[in-house]
Amino acid sequence: MIRIALKMLVGDRPKYIGMILGVMFSSFVITQQSSIFTGIMTRTFGFINDSPLPDVWVMDPKVQYIDDIKPLQDTQLLRVRGVDGVEWATPLYKGLLKARLSNGVFQNCNVIGLDDASLVGGPGNMIKGKLEDLRRADGVIVDIVGAQGRLAKILPDGSRQTLDIGDTLELNDRRAIVVGIASISRTFQSQPVIYTTYSRAMNFAPRERKLLSFVLVKAKPGVAISDLARNIQSQTGLKAVTAEEFKHMTVMYFLKYTGIPINFGIGVLLGFLVGTAIVGQIFHNFTLDNLRYFGALKAMGASNGTLLRMIIVQAIVVGLIGYGIGVGAASMFYHVSKKSELAFRMPAELLIVSATAVTVICVIAAIFSIRKVFKLEPAIVFKS
Amino acid sequence: MTTGVPSNIAVHCAGVTKTYTTETTTVPALRGIDIDVKFGELLMLVGPSGCGKTTLISVIAGILDHDSGECLVFNRDLKHMPDKDRTKFRGENIGFVFQAYNLIHTLTAQENVAIPLLIRGVVFDEALKKAAEVLQRVGLGERLTSLPSELSGGQQQRVAIARALVHEPKLIVCDEPTAALDHDTGQKIMGLFREVAIGENRALIIVTHDSRIFPFADRIAKLDDGKIIAVATAKEFLNGNQHL
């Protein structure tokens, strides 16, 4: 009877296509919106991802997320280094500074000051130049997106030219020479990112008593990272978290204090509701149209269990095809837009989430139909 | 299993009543039906609209419960059978021919005919093979892959008859099988019924308004207002046609 169920489904072409489109729409919207949401959330901790070496990030106790800079005194670095179990600890500066471009335009940039000796926290993917080139006088490394975009040189004819090695910028009235171009993870902040050494960053940054943003710590071999973080916290009074904890902290901040989850949640919910309405309605109509056939099947000896299986198979087929096309369309969307600034991340977990949503949609649609068929009196077959 | 019914009786109804009740009205549809249908017999139920013919075949076919009385089909009391068993019993023993044919429009003639076998769990290809044989018997061997919409009314009814026969049921119930057909086609369909549907171990009950097909019946039972008011052979009825 499964083949009969499939033929009944496929034979009613308009409703069959309508149901698939409904599921496809839901699956696409749910996957696409959730992927953008996940992409944005991933960007919030992109900088932490780009700094894989440190095990522990140490910061002011009031810091809530990666861009919430509450500077420390430089002496805190020494205190952290004094904690048992610390292999090494390096300073990191992170702050927004104004860069003056060759055409005189000012552009806010995210300046990262790396430990002069080790350059820990530097970009891992250099497109031009080497990380060590930062040691050259006035050297800075610029991210490729910034170099091609907001930091690009404006030529006399108005065209833009990508910032390249050897080009200069002014940061807080001080000269900076581009010594490298790097590819880095996009972050939630849209400003260009400029890497330099910690000491040079101190010169670029306006004079303040405290300028140290984070202390990056590596645990000695055999030392548990979580224990080390706890020790640093108890001995220095600073906040010390593992990289994973810092990512979690950052994401939680954005989830709690921004409207991002609500905005995307509404998109996902709408996709779910509209999909449920479309598929539920069409599936219900499909069943109503076939009610006399179901009645005839019942009269001819088909049990409720057989009819249930038929409807479930129909729902599964619609769900699988619609889901496949929807997720495929979301992947295509990603493929087409991956060179744009759109944040898009589609991990396997997300596919499970959208598959679950589609399953719920199909189950709801099928339940309406199943109820109708179960309540059906086979005697209706004799009504002309 | 109830005993006491002669073995040549396929259907035994005694004092069968059925009342339809809504919130505001109560309509007695059957008011004590007594009738037996023998194996090898074609019984026609006739009477004006609303007299209870369709209700009676629904009760006999086990798709509607009567209120009181006894209705035995092959000596089995369907009313007191668990739902699952009754559904299975119908699938194995009863064939249906509906006025509106009820052929699934997206299936071919062959697939429609195969349905009763598929319900019984016969493998798809085997069911199709058997369906093709029966369609051959009803003269539609050339139209196996036709959709119902590609067939004439008479051909669709032949498919419906083939569907009722394919699993070799012992009882076939038909509701107005010729109502939608012209005279010639109706006569051919009834000829077909007599040719392929009647057998020693099979009984046929036809509900009809169509007096042109009365000669095909062995007996005719006339219902009025929920009661059987006359039972006679076709010949007797036709001779005293003024009573019909």
XYZ file of C-alpha atoms in Angstrom:
628
model
C 0.000 0.000 0.000
C 3.028 2.251 0.343
C 3.344 2.423 -3.445
C -0.325 3.270 -3.684
C 0.185 6.050 -1.108
C 3.088 7.443 -3.122
C 1.126 7.298 -6.369
C -1.788 9.068 -4.706
C 0.617 11.758 -3.525
C 2.591 12.242 -6.705
C -0.486 11.944 -8.923
C -2.018 15.078 -7.438
C 0.712 17.223 -8.942
C -0.395 20.729 -7.850
C -0.834 19.767 -4.205
C 2.291 17.639 -4.222
C 4.378 20.520 -5.545
C 2.616 22.969 -3.198
C 3.469 20.866 -0.162
C 7.077 20.470 -1.238
C 7.346 24.203 -1.831
C 5.901 24.823 1.642
C 8.424 22.552 3.314
C 11.188 23.925 1.108
C 10.309 27.493 2.057
C 10.356 26.645 5.768
C 13.495 24.623 5.576
C 15.235 27.355 3.555
C 14.176 30.220 5.827
C 14.926 28.310 9.026
C 18.332 27.129 7.794
C 19.310 30.398 6.162
C 18.259 32.642 9.042
C 19.809 30.319 11.624
C 23.012 30.130 9.582
C 23.275 33.905 9.423
C 22.584 34.064 13.139
C 25.246 31.434 13.804
C 27.600 33.269 11.460
C 27.119 36.526 13.335
C 27.546 34.825 16.691
C 30.717 33.144 15.433
C 32.055 36.502 14.305
C 31.690 37.871 17.817
C 34.556 35.651 18.942
C 36.449 35.611 15.644
C 39.436 37.327 17.272
C 39.677 34.617 19.947
C 39.609 31.975 17.225
C 42.465 33.721 15.450
C 44.612 33.501 18.575
C 44.891 29.766 19.184
C 48.105 29.754 21.235
C 47.032 31.069 24.631
C 45.240 28.688 26.950
C 43.955 31.370 29.301
C 42.811 34.933 28.729
C 43.254 37.262 31.698
C 41.305 40.520 31.895
C 39.626 43.018 34.167
C 36.941 41.322 36.286
C 34.273 43.578 34.780
C 34.931 42.568 31.160
C 31.843 40.966 29.627
C 32.938 40.145 26.076
C 35.903 40.399 23.720
C 35.288 43.981 22.611
C 34.487 45.195 26.124
C 37.970 46.531 26.877
C 38.651 47.590 30.468
C 42.394 48.205 30.530
C 44.732 46.887 33.168
C 47.965 48.292 34.523
C 51.083 46.820 32.917
C 52.142 45.504 36.335
C 49.327 42.973 36.180
C 51.305 41.159 33.507
C 54.088 40.506 36.013
C 51.626 39.318 38.645
C 50.159 36.816 36.205
C 53.617 35.609 35.229
C 54.260 34.923 38.895
C 51.433 32.401 39.206
C 52.491 28.741 39.430
C 51.774 26.763 36.299
C 52.219 29.680 33.878
C 54.554 28.750 31.022
C 54.466 32.198 29.532
C 52.258 35.296 29.724
C 52.222 38.053 27.105
C 50.490 41.409 26.891
C 47.884 42.231 24.299
C 46.558 45.622 23.368
C 43.194 45.906 21.656
C 41.603 49.229 20.976
C 39.943 51.505 18.455
C 42.270 54.132 16.999
C 41.842 56.622 14.192
C 44.008 56.061 11.121
C 44.619 58.916 8.714
C 44.702 57.705 5.154
C 46.823 59.071 2.323
C 43.916 61.210 1.110
C 43.492 62.746 4.542
C 40.379 60.820 5.458
C 40.206 59.404 8.989
C 39.135 55.836 9.529
C 38.545 54.075 12.831
C 40.630 50.911 13.048
C 40.850 48.067 15.471
C 44.499 48.066 16.512
C 45.985 44.929 18.033
C 49.285 45.257 19.865
C 51.163 41.952 20.100
C 53.934 41.026 22.490
C 57.108 42.429 20.919
C 59.195 39.331 21.558
C 56.858 36.487 20.760
C 54.206 38.179 18.590
C 51.671 35.824 20.212
C 48.127 36.509 19.019
C 49.215 37.540 15.540
C 47.360 36.562 12.380
C 47.973 32.983 11.307
C 47.270 33.445 7.614
C 49.630 35.954 6.031
C 48.817 36.843 2.434
C 51.787 39.132 1.937
C 54.868 39.592 4.118
C 55.649 37.727 7.345
C 54.512 38.170 10.902
C 58.114 38.822 11.926
C 58.169 41.863 9.648
C 56.303 43.608 12.445
C 59.672 44.023 14.062
C 60.660 46.455 11.328
C 60.401 50.107 12.264
C 56.816 51.449 12.255
C 55.623 48.147 10.862
C 51.950 47.223 10.818
C 50.057 44.337 9.266
C 46.645 45.132 7.791
C 43.784 42.712 7.227
C 42.963 42.080 3.581
C 39.344 43.210 3.823
C 40.439 46.538 5.323
C 43.280 46.872 2.818
C 40.900 46.394 -0.093
C 38.129 48.420 1.461
C 38.188 51.233 3.909
C 41.961 51.599 4.025
C 42.381 51.428 0.255
C 44.159 54.353 -1.350
C 42.020 56.762 -3.324
C 43.855 57.673 -6.503
C 43.564 61.097 -8.123
C 41.113 59.731 -10.678
C 38.854 58.578 -7.832
C 39.573 54.881 -8.234
C 40.599 52.753 -5.246
C 43.866 50.888 -4.926
C 44.375 48.141 -2.383
C 46.730 49.085 0.404
C 49.971 47.206 -0.122
C 53.302 46.554 1.508
C 55.287 49.753 1.735
C 52.244 52.005 1.889
C 51.946 54.262 4.890
C 49.229 55.319 7.286
C 49.108 57.686 10.191
C 47.941 56.405 13.525
C 47.520 59.131 16.111
C 49.939 61.341 14.161
C 52.531 58.603 14.024
C 53.707 56.953 10.880
C 52.856 53.323 10.273
C 54.283 51.354 7.368
C 52.411 48.387 5.986
C 54.733 45.361 6.178
C 52.189 42.632 5.622
C 48.653 41.801 4.561
C 46.795 39.084 6.481
C 43.588 37.185 6.150
C 41.745 37.062 9.451
C 38.351 35.945 10.661
C 35.648 38.544 10.204
C 34.598 39.956 13.544
C 31.425 41.569 14.760
C 33.104 44.956 14.492
C 33.366 46.163 10.956
C 36.478 48.302 11.309
C 39.691 47.352 9.534
C 42.127 45.469 11.774
C 45.727 46.592 12.140
C 48.324 44.439 13.903
C 51.447 45.915 15.391
C 53.730 45.300 18.356
C 52.583 46.028 21.876
C 55.173 48.753 22.428
C 54.304 50.434 19.126
C 50.617 50.205 19.987
C 51.406 52.058 23.225
C 52.762 54.873 21.075
C 49.824 54.853 18.722
C 47.248 54.842 21.533
C 46.400 58.070 23.319
C 48.227 58.458 26.628
C 46.403 56.691 29.432
C 47.476 55.231 32.754
C 46.201 51.783 31.807
C 46.553 50.360 28.304
C 46.963 46.623 28.738
C 43.785 44.972 27.407
C 44.458 41.274 27.998
C 47.181 38.998 29.279
C 47.533 35.870 27.190
C 48.713 32.861 29.170
C 50.101 29.467 28.205
C 49.909 26.696 30.790
C 52.934 24.607 31.602
C 52.747 21.067 30.255
C 50.711 18.870 32.570
C 48.906 21.780 34.225
C 45.121 21.673 33.898
C 43.997 24.820 32.111
C 40.884 25.266 34.203
C 42.936 24.906 37.398
C 45.427 27.454 36.139
C 42.631 29.901 35.316
C 41.236 29.440 38.816
C 44.685 30.009 40.370
C 45.297 33.166 38.360
C 41.899 34.476 39.345
C 42.386 33.787 43.039
C 45.942 35.117 43.177
C 45.533 38.269 41.065
C 41.881 39.151 41.501
C 41.611 39.392 37.712
C 39.222 37.418 35.562
C 40.935 34.415 33.958
C 39.055 32.257 31.517
C 39.908 29.589 28.994
C 39.515 30.437 25.313
C 36.309 28.379 25.151
C 34.906 30.116 28.203
C 35.757 33.487 26.712
C 33.943 32.599 23.484
C 30.947 31.455 25.505
C 31.022 34.650 27.586
C 31.089 36.720 24.424
C 28.248 34.877 22.747
C 26.148 35.002 25.897
C 26.651 38.743 26.114
C 25.380 39.254 22.581
C 22.483 36.884 23.168
C 21.496 38.633 26.378
C 22.085 42.283 25.614
C 21.413 42.661 21.917
C 18.270 42.198 19.849
C 20.027 39.799 17.492
C 18.495 36.558 18.799
C 14.995 38.066 18.823
C 15.315 39.416 15.289
C 16.575 36.162 13.882
C 14.298 34.152 16.144
C 11.311 35.949 14.628
C 12.589 35.117 11.138
C 12.997 31.465 12.043
C 9.623 31.356 13.790
C 7.930 32.951 10.805
C 9.505 30.406 8.504
C 8.267 27.657 10.779
C 4.745 29.060 11.145
C 4.273 29.912 7.478
C 5.612 26.500 6.497
C 3.322 24.776 8.969
C 0.341 26.756 7.716
C 1.068 26.093 4.039
C 1.946 22.427 4.390
C -0.741 21.750 6.993
C -3.423 23.370 4.866
C -2.417 21.706 1.603
C -1.900 18.321 3.229
C -5.274 18.642 4.916
C -6.922 19.540 1.600
C -5.107 16.675 -0.054
C -6.557 14.308 2.540
C -10.025 15.829 2.222
C -9.874 15.361 -1.548
C -8.900 11.749 -1.021
C -11.290 11.120 1.842
C -13.715 9.056 -0.207
C -10.822 6.952 -1.439
C -9.643 6.442 2.121
C -13.250 5.528 2.963
C -13.298 3.029 0.121
C -9.978 1.572 1.283
C -11.381 1.261 4.800
C -14.503 -0.461 3.475
C -12.329 -2.812 1.433
C -10.467 -3.860 4.556
C -7.620 -1.383 5.025
C -6.997 -0.965 8.744
C -6.374 2.361 10.445
C -2.775 1.224 10.825
C -2.429 0.779 7.057
C -3.942 4.199 6.383
C -1.706 5.712 9.063
C 1.360 4.259 7.363
C 0.187 5.607 4.013
C -0.227 9.131 5.376
C 3.067 8.989 7.252
C 4.901 7.865 4.124
C 3.319 10.716 2.183
C 4.397 13.185 4.891
C 7.920 11.732 5.012
C 8.346 11.978 1.252
C 7.116 15.573 1.185
C 9.322 16.386 4.184
C 12.460 14.767 2.801
C 12.193 16.299 -0.665
C 11.200 19.733 0.654
C 13.926 19.654 3.283
C 16.554 18.569 0.796
C 15.670 21.317 -1.665
C 15.402 23.908 1.134
C 18.764 23.065 2.645
C 20.252 22.861 -0.844
C 18.893 26.324 -1.596
C 20.363 27.625 1.678
C 23.740 26.132 0.703
C 23.470 27.744 -2.725
C 22.679 31.010 -1.011
C 25.870 30.606 1.004
C 27.856 29.694 -2.079
C 26.644 32.758 -3.943
C 27.136 35.128 -1.030
C 30.327 33.767 0.509
C 32.452 36.499 -1.015
C 30.186 39.183 0.415
C 30.226 40.490 3.976
C 27.311 38.263 4.913
C 27.940 36.223 8.040
C 26.884 32.661 7.258
C 27.789 29.483 9.084
C 25.936 26.228 8.597
C 27.284 23.598 10.995
C 25.844 20.060 11.018
C 23.954 20.827 14.231
C 21.971 23.473 12.367
C 20.909 20.949 9.746
C 19.621 18.768 12.553
C 17.691 21.740 13.973
C 16.042 22.549 10.638
C 15.380 18.848 10.011
C 13.660 18.688 13.394
C 11.576 21.763 12.541
C 10.570 20.235 9.201
C 9.704 16.970 10.946
C 7.478 18.872 13.379
C 5.796 20.668 10.449
C 5.121 17.389 8.667
C 3.946 15.679 11.846
C 1.500 18.531 12.548
C 0.243 18.374 8.956
C -0.080 14.599 9.110
C -1.864 14.649 12.471
C -4.682 16.787 11.029
C -5.073 14.341 8.166
C -4.759 11.229 10.287
C -7.466 12.439 12.670
C -9.772 13.006 9.742
C -9.119 9.561 8.303
C -9.395 7.778 11.653
C -12.769 9.395 12.323
C -13.959 8.473 8.868
C -16.915 6.099 8.773
C -16.432 3.650 5.910
C -20.187 3.849 5.326
C -19.626 7.186 3.560
C -18.559 5.204 0.516
C -22.198 4.465 -0.227
C -23.043 8.142 -0.280
C -22.967 9.294 -3.862
C -19.477 -18.223 15.537
C -23.252 -18.583 15.736
C -24.891 -21.819 14.784
C -28.375 -22.611 13.607
C -28.187 -20.991 10.165
C -28.327 -23.424 7.255
C -25.040 -23.832 5.430
C -26.457 -22.597 2.116
C -27.225 -19.192 3.636
C -24.602 -16.535 3.075
C -26.365 -13.677 4.856
C -28.981 -14.006 7.565
C -30.822 -10.963 8.884
C -33.482 -11.257 11.560
C -35.211 -8.299 13.174
C -32.442 -5.882 12.184
C -33.112 -2.296 13.238
C -31.085 0.846 12.797
C -31.965 4.368 13.864
C -29.978 7.486 12.956
C -29.983 9.996 15.766
C -28.917 13.605 15.656
C -29.245 16.250 18.376
C -32.681 17.220 17.135
C -34.038 14.292 15.183
C -34.343 10.541 15.281
C -34.787 8.742 11.977
C -35.534 5.016 12.000
C -33.825 3.644 8.890
C -34.423 -0.084 9.417
C -37.428 -1.293 11.361
C -36.918 -5.019 11.721
C -35.469 -6.514 8.579
C -35.787 -10.248 8.082
C -34.104 -11.692 5.039
C -31.712 -14.460 4.040
C -29.390 -14.443 1.026
C -28.318 -17.803 -0.319
C -24.964 -18.726 -1.832
C -25.125 -18.513 -5.602
C -27.931 -15.963 -5.441
C -28.199 -12.445 -6.821
C -30.528 -10.489 -4.563
C -31.668 -7.016 -5.516
C -32.848 -4.530 -2.907
C -35.274 -2.050 -4.387
C -37.467 0.693 -3.068
C -37.862 4.444 -2.964
C -35.085 6.768 -1.852
C -34.657 6.821 1.918
C -36.301 3.432 2.431
C -33.168 1.948 4.025
C -31.570 -0.002 1.154
C -28.130 1.516 1.518
C -28.292 1.267 5.303
C -29.095 -2.433 4.982
C -26.156 -3.231 2.693
C -23.894 -1.148 4.953
C -24.976 -3.280 7.909
C -24.568 -6.507 5.934
C -21.128 -5.421 4.700
C -20.025 -4.685 8.250
C -19.342 -0.999 7.744
C -22.275 0.111 9.886
C -23.531 -1.316 13.179
C -27.203 -2.104 13.519
C -28.983 -1.357 16.788
C -30.782 -4.618 17.422
C -31.612 -7.912 15.792
C -29.213 -10.371 14.260
C -27.161 -10.016 11.109
C -24.878 -12.927 10.287
C -22.559 -13.026 7.317
C -21.233 -16.508 6.623
C -22.488 -17.310 10.086
C -20.352 -14.589 11.663
C -21.801 -11.764 13.730
C -19.820 -8.755 12.490
C -21.405 -6.361 14.975
C -19.783 -8.060 17.921
C -16.455 -8.616 16.249
C -13.506 -6.439 17.357
C -12.918 -3.597 14.898
C -9.625 -5.001 13.688
C -11.097 -8.448 13.011
C -14.111 -6.981 11.298
C -11.900 -4.886 8.998
C -9.879 -7.994 8.188
C -13.067 -10.000 7.604
C -14.306 -7.374 5.146
C -11.005 -7.383 3.339
C -11.089 -11.141 2.933
C -14.754 -11.861 2.318
C -16.559 -8.853 0.906
C -16.222 -7.056 -2.397
C -17.666 -3.615 -3.021
C -18.993 -1.904 -6.106
C -19.924 1.701 -5.564
C -22.269 3.930 -7.510
C -19.505 6.506 -7.961
C -16.987 3.721 -8.702
C -14.500 5.272 -6.210
C -11.564 4.446 -8.424
C -8.483 6.337 -7.269
C -7.935 8.808 -10.080
C -4.148 8.807 -9.898
C -3.862 5.017 -10.232
C -4.144 2.961 -13.399
C -6.997 0.498 -13.886
C -4.637 -2.346 -13.028
C -3.425 -0.671 -9.827
C -6.973 0.141 -8.761
C -7.988 -3.471 -9.222
C -4.934 -4.649 -7.287
C -5.866 -2.691 -4.151
C -7.864 -5.412 -2.314
C -4.921 -7.784 -2.780
C -2.432 -5.177 -1.585
C -4.574 -4.586 1.494
C -4.309 -8.321 2.189
C -0.531 -8.071 1.933
C 0.005 -9.600 -1.504
C 3.281 -8.483 -3.099
C 2.821 -5.570 -5.536
C 3.911 -7.345 -8.708
C 1.857 -10.423 -7.908
C -1.186 -8.271 -7.179
C -0.757 -6.483 -10.509
C -0.518 -9.806 -12.321
C -3.739 -11.055 -10.738
C -5.425 -7.710 -11.438
C -4.477 -7.993 -15.104
C -6.083 -11.436 -15.278
C -9.350 -10.194 -13.795
C -9.378 -7.119 -16.030
C -8.943 -9.501 -18.932
C -12.041 -11.392 -17.751
C -14.133 -8.210 -17.666
C -12.950 -7.267 -21.155
C -10.461 -4.575 -20.251
C -7.277 -6.468 -21.007
C -6.211 -3.694 -23.342
C -6.740 -0.893 -20.836
C -4.536 -2.019 -17.956
C -2.520 1.180 -17.805
C -5.367 3.569 -18.444
C -6.266 6.078 -15.760
C -9.938 6.214 -14.726
C -10.288 9.566 -16.474
C -9.326 7.867 -19.743
C -12.128 5.309 -19.447
C -15.841 5.590 -20.195
C -18.422 5.201 -17.410
C -19.079 1.605 -18.396
C -15.395 0.814 -18.476
C -14.887 2.418 -15.074
C -17.679 0.281 -13.667
C -16.022 -2.799 -15.182
C -12.823 -1.825 -13.396
C -14.837 -1.456 -10.166
C -16.329 -4.913 -10.718
C -12.878 -6.346 -11.367
C -11.713 -4.729 -8.129
C -14.617 -6.340 -6.271
C -13.747 -9.736 -7.715
C -9.975 -9.795 -7.643
C -9.610 -11.215 -4.135
C -12.418 -13.722 -4.740
C -14.742 -12.590 -1.973
C -17.745 -14.674 -0.987
C -20.101 -11.712 -0.877
C -20.268 -8.761 -3.229
C -22.361 -5.734 -2.350
C -23.175 -3.204 -5.052
C -24.762 0.190 -4.640
C -26.591 1.385 -7.750
C -24.028 -0.123 -10.133
C -25.895 1.000 -13.239
C -27.198 4.367 -12.052
C -24.643 6.354 -14.001
C -24.763 4.179 -17.111
C -26.911 4.232 -20.234
C -29.291 1.350 -20.881
C -27.039 -0.713 -23.127
C -24.006 -0.320 -20.894
C -26.129 -1.152 -17.840
C -27.337 -4.336 -19.470
C -23.781 -5.305 -20.397
C -22.564 -4.652 -16.863
C -25.335 -6.815 -15.401
C -24.547 -9.507 -17.933
C -20.989 -9.331 -16.767
C -22.068 -9.600 -13.148
C -24.050 -12.747 -13.899
C -21.168 -14.125 -15.889
C -18.280 -13.538 -13.538
C -19.641 -12.626 -10.117
C -22.121 -15.360 -9.366
C -20.852 -18.699 -8.182
C -21.694 -21.571 -5.904
C -19.814 -20.049 -3.024
C -20.623 -16.452 -3.665
C -23.627 -14.236 -3.097
C -24.369 -10.897 -4.680
C -26.521 -8.124 -3.262
C -27.372 -5.171 -5.463
C -29.143 -2.036 -4.375
C -30.861 -0.435 -7.338
C -33.587 1.849 -8.584
C -33.078 0.699 -12.141
C -36.027 -1.528 -13.069
C -34.374 -2.361 -16.409
C -31.915 -4.635 -14.660
C -34.500 -6.521 -12.548
C -34.485 -9.544 -14.903
C -30.902 -10.268 -13.894
C -31.916 -10.877 -10.238
C -32.719 -14.253 -8.698
C -34.841 -12.559 -6.074
C -35.903 -9.016 -5.456
C -36.676 -7.593 -2.009
C -38.723 -4.427 -1.910
C -38.150 -2.089 1.007
C -40.287 0.773 2.163
C -39.943 2.876 5.264
C -37.276 0.622 6.733
C -39.151 -2.635 6.221
C -39.148 -5.349 3.603
C -42.626 -5.276 2.189
C -42.196 -7.922 -0.480
C -39.732 -10.601 -1.558
C -40.183 -12.438 -4.822
C -38.321 -13.895 -7.733
C -37.531 -11.533 -10.557
C -40.100 -13.253 -12.710
C -42.818 -12.805 -10.067
C -41.917 -9.155 -9.673
C -41.903 -8.542 -13.386
C -45.207 -10.282 -13.841
C -46.764 -8.158 -11.148
C -44.835 -5.042 -12.090
C -47.563 -2.801 -10.740
C -46.399 -3.693 -7.212
C -42.923 -2.224 -7.793
